[in-house]
Coordinates of N, CA, C and O in Angstrom, one line a residue:
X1 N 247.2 -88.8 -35.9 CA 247.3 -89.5 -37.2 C 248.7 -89.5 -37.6 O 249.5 -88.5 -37.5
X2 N 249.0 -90.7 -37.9 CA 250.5 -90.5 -38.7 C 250.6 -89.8 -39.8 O 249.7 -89.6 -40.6
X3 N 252.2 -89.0 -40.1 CA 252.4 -88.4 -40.6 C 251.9 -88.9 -42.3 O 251.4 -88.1 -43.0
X4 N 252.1 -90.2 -42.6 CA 252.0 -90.7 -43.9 C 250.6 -91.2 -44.3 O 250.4 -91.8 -45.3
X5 N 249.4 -90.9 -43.3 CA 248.5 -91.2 -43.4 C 247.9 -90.7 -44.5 O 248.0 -89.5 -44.7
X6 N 247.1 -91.5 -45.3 CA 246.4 -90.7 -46.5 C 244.7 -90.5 -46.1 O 244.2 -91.3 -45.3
X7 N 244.0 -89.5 -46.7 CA 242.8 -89.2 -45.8 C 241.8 -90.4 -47.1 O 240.6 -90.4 -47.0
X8 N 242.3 -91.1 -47.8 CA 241.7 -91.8 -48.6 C 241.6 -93.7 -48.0 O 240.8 -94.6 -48.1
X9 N 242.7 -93.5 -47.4 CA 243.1 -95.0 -46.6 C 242.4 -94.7 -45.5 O 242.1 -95.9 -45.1
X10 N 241.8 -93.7 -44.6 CA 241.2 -93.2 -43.6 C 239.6 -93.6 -43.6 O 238.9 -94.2 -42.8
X11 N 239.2 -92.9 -45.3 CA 238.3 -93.3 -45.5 C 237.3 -94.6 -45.6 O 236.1 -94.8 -45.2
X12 N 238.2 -95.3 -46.2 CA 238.1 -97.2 -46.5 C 238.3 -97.6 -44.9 O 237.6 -98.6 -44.6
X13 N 239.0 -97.2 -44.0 CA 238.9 -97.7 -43.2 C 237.6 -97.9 -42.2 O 237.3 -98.9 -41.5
X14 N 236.9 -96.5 -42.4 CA 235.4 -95.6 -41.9 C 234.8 -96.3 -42.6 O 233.7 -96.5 -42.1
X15 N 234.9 -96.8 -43.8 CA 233.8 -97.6 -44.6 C 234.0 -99.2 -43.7 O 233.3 -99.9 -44.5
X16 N 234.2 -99.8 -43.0 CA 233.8 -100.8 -42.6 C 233.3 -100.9 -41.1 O 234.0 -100.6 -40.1
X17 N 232.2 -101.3 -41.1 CA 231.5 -101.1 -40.2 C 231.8 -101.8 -39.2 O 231.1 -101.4 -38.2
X18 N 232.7 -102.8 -38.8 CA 233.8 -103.1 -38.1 C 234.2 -101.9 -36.9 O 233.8 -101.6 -35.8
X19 N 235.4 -101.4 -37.9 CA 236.1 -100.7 -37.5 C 235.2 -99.5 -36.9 O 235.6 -99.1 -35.8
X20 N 234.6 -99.0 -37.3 CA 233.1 -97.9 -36.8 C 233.0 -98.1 -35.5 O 233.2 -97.4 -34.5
X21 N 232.6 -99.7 -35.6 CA 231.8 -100.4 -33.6 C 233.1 -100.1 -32.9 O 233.0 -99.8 -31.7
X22 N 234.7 -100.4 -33.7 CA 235.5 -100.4 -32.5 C 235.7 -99.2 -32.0 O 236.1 -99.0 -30.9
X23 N 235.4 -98.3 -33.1 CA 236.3 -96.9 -32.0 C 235.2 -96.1 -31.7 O 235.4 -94.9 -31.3
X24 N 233.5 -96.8 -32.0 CA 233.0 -95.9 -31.0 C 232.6 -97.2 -29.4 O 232.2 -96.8 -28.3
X25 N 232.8 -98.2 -29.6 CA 233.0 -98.8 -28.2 C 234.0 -98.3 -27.4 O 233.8 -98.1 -26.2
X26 N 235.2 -98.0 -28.3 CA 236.4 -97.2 -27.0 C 236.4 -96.0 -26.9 O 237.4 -95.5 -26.4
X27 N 235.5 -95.2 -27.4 CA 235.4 -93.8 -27.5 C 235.6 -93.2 -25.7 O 236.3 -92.3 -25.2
X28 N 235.0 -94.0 -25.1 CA 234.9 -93.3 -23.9 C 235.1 -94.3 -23.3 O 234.4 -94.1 -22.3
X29 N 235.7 -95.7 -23.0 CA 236.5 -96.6 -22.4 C 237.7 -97.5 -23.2 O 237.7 -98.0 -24.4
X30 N 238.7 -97.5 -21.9 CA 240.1 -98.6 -22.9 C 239.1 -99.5 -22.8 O 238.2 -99.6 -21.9
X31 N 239.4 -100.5 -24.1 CA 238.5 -102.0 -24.1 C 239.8 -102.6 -24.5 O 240.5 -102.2 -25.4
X32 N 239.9 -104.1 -23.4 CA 240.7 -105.7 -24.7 C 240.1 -106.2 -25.5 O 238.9 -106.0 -25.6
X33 N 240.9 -106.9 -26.3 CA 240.2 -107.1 -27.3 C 239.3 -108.1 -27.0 O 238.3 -108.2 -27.7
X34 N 239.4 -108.8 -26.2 CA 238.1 -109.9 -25.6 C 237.3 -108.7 -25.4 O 236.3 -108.7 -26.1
X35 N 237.3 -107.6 -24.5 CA 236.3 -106.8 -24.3 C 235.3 -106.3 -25.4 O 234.0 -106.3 -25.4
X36 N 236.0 -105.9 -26.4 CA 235.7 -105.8 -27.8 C 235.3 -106.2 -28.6 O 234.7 -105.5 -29.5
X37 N 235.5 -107.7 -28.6 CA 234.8 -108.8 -29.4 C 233.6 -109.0 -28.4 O 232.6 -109.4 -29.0
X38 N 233.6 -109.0 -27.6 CA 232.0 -109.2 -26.8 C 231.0 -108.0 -27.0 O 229.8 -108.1 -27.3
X39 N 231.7 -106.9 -26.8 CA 231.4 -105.7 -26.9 C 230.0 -105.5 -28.1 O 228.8 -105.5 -28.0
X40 N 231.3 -105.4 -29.4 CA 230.7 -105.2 -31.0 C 230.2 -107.0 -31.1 O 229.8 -107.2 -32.3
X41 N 230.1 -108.3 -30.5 CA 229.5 -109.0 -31.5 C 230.3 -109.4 -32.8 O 229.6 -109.4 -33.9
X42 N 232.0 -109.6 -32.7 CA 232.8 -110.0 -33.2 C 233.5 -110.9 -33.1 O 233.5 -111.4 -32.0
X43 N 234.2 -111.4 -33.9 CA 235.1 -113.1 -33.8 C 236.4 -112.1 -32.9 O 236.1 -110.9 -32.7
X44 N 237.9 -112.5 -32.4 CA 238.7 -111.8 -31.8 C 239.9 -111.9 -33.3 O 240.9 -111.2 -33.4
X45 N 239.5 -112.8 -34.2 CA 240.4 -112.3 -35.3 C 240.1 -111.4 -36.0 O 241.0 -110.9 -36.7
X46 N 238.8 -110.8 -36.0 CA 238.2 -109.8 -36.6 C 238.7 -108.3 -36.2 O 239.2 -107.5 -36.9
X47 N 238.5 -108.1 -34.6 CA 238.9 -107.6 -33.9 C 240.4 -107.0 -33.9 O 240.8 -105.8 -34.0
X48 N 241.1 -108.7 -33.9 CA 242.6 -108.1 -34.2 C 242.9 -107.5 -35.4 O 243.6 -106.5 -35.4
X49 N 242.4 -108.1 -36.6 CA 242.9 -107.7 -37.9 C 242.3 -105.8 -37.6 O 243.2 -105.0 -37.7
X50 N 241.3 -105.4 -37.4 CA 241.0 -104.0 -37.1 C 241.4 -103.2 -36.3 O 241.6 -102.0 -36.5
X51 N 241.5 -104.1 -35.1 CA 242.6 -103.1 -34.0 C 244.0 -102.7 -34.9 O 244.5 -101.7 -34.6
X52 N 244.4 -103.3 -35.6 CA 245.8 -103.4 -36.2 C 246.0 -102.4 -37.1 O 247.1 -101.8 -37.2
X53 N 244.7 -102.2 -38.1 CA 244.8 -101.1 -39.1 C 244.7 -100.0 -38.0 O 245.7 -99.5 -37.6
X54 N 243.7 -99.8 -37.7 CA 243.2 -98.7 -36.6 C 244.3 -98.3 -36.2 O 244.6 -97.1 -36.4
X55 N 245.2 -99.3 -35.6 CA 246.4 -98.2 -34.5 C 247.3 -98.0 -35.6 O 248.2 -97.3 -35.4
X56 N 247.2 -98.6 -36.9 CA 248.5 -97.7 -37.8 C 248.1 -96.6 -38.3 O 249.0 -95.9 -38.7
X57 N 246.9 -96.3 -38.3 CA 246.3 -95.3 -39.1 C 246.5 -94.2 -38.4 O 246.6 -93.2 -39.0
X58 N 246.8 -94.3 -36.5 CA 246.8 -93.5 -35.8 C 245.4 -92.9 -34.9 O 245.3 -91.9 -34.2
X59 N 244.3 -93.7 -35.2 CA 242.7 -93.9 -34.6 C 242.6 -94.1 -33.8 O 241.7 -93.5 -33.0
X60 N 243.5 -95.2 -33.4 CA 243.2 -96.0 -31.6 C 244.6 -95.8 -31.5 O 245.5 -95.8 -32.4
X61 N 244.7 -95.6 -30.0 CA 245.7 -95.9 -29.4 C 246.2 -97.3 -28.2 O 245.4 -97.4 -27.2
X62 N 247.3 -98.1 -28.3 CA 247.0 -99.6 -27.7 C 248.2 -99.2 -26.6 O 249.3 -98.7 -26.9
X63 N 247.4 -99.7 -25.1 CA 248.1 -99.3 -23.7 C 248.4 -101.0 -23.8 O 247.6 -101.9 -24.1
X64 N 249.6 -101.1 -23.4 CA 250.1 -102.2 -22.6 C 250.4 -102.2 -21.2 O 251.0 -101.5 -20.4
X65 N 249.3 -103.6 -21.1 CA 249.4 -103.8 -18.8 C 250.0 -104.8 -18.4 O 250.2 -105.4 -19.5
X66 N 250.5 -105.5 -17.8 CA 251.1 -106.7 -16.8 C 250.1 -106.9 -16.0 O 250.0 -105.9 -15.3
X67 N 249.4 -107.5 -15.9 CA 248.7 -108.4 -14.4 C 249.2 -108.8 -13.6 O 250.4 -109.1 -13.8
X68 N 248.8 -109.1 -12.7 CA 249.9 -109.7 -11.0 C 250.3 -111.1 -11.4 O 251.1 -111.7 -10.6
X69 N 249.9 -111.9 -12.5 CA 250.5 -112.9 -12.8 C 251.7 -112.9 -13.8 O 252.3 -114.0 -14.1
X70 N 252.2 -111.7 -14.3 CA 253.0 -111.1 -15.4 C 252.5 -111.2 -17.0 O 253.2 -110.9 -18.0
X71 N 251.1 -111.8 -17.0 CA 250.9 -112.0 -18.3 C 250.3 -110.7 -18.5 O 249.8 -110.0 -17.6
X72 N 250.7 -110.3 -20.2 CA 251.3 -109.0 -20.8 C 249.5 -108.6 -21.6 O 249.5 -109.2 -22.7
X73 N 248.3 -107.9 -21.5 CA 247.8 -107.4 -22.6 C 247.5 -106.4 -22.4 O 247.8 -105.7 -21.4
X74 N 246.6 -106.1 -23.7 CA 246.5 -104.7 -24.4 C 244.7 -103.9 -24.1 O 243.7 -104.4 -23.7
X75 N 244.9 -102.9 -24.3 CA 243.1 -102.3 -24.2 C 243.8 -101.1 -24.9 O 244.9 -100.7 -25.0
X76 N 242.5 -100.7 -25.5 CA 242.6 -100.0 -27.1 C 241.3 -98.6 -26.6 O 240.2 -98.8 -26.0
X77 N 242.0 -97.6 -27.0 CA 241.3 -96.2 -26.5 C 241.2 -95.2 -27.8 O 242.3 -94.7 -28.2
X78 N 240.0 -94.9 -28.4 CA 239.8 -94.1 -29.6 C 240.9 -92.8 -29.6 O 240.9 -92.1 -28.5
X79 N 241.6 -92.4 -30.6 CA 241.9 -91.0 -30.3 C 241.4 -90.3 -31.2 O 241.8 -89.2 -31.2
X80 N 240.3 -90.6 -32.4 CA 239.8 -89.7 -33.5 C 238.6 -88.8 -33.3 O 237.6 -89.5 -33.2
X81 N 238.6 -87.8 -33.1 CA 238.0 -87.0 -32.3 C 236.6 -86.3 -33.5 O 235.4 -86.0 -33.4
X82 N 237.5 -86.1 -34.5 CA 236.5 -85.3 -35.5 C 237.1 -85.5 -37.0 O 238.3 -85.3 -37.2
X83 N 236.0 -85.9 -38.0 CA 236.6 -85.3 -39.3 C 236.1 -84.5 -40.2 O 235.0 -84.9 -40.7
X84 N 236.6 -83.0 -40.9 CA 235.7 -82.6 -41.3 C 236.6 -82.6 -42.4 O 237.8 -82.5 -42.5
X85 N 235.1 -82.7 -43.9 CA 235.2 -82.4 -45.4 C 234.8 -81.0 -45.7 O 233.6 -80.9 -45.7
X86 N 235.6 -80.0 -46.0 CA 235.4 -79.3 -47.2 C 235.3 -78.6 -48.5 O 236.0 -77.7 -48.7
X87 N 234.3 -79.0 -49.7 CA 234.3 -78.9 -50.8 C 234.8 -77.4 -50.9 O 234.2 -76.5 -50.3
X88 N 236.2 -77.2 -51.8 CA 236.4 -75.9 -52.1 C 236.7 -76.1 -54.0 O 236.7 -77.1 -54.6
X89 N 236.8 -74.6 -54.5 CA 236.9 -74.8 -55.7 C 237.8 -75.5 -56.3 O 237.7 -75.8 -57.5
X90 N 238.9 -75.8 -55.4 CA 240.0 -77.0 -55.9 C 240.0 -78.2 -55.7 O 240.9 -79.0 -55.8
X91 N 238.9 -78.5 -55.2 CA 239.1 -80.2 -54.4 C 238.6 -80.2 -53.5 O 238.0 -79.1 -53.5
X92 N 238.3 -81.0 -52.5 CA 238.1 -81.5 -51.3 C 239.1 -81.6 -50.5 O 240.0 -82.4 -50.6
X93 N 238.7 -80.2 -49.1 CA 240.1 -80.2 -48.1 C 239.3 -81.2 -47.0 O 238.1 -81.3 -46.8
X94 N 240.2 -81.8 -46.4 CA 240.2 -82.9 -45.5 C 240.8 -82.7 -44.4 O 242.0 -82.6 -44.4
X95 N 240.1 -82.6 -43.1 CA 240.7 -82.4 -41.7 C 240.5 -83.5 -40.5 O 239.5 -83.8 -39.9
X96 N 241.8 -84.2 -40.5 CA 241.6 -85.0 -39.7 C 241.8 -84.7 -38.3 O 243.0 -84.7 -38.1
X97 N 241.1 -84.4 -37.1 CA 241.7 -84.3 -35.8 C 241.5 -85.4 -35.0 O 240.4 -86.0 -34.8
X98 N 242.5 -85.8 -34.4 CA 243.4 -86.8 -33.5 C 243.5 -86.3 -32.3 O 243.9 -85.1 -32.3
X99 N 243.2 -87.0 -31.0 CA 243.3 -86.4 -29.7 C 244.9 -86.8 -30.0 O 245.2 -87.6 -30.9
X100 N 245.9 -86.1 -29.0 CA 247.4 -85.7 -29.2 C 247.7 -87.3 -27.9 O 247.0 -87.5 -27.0
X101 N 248.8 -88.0 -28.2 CA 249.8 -89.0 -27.5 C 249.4 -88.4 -25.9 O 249.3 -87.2 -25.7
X102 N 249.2 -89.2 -24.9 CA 248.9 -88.8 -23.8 C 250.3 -87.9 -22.9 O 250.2 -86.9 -22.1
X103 N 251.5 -88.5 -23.4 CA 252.7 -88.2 -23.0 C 252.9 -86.7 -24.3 O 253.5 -85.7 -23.8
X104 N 252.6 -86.6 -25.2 CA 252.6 -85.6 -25.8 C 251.7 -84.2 -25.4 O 251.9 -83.1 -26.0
X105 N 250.6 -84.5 -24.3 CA 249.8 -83.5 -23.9 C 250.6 -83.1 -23.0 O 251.0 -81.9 -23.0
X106 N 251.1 -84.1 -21.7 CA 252.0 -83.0 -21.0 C 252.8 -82.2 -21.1 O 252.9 -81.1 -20.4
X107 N 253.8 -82.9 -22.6 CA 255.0 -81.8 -22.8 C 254.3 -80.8 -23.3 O 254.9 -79.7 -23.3
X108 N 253.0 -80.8 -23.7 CA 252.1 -79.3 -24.7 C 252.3 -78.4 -23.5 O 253.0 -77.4 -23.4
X109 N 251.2 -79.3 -22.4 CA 250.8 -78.5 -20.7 C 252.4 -77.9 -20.4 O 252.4 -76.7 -20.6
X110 N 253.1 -78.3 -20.2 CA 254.4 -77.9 -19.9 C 255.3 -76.7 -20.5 O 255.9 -75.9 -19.8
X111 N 255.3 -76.7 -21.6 CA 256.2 -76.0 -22.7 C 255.0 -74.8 -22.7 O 255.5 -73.7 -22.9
X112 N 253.5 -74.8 -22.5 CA 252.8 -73.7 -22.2 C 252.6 -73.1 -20.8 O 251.7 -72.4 -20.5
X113 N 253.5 -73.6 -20.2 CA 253.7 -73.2 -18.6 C 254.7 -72.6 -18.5 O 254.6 -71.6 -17.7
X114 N 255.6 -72.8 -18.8 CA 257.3 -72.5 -19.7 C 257.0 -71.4 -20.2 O 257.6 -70.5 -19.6
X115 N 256.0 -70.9 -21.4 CA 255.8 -70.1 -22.6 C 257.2 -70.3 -23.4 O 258.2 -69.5 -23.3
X116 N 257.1 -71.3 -24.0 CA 257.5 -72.1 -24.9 C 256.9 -71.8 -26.2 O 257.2 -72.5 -27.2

């Protein structure tokens, strides 16, 4: 999740049932967004407009491919793994967990191989 992410904008986003089908369609495969829009039973502007919140929010993550013809697209892979609410006597604590940048797990694997 991004740093400036608010767990309220997170919310609104979980409220559209849209965005729900996309990131449990890519929960366990990268999908394009044509894959996606066939997938969920969506228009591909729909699609795009949600892919778009999604990867700012830090939810999905978007791989860029080249094909053997050099034309450039995208497939979109969930990284929100869990969220949990806590009612405490001051509020409601909010835990968002994010599977970690794929390139960010190595340096983890690494720097704990190191003992770093």
């Amino acid at each position: 999740m991004t740093e400036e992410s608010d767990p309220s904008e997170i919310f609104a986003t979980l409220n559209d049932e849209y965005a729900r089908d996309i990131l449990v369609a890519t929960k366990t495969d990268r999908l394009s967004a044509k894959e996606l829009s066939e997938e969920c039973d969506m228009s591909r502007p729909t699609v795009s407009r949600r892919v778009t919140r999604l990867v700012e929010q830090g939810l999905l993550e978007e791989y860029t491919h080249v094909d053997p013809g050099g034309r450039h697209y995208s497939e979109y892979e969930a990284r929100l793994e869990r969220i949990e609410i806590l009612l405490q006597a001051e509020g409601f604590d909010v835990n968002i967990d994010i599977r970690p940048d794929p390139a960010d797990r190595i340096t983890t694997i690494f720097e704990e191989m190191r003992g770093d």
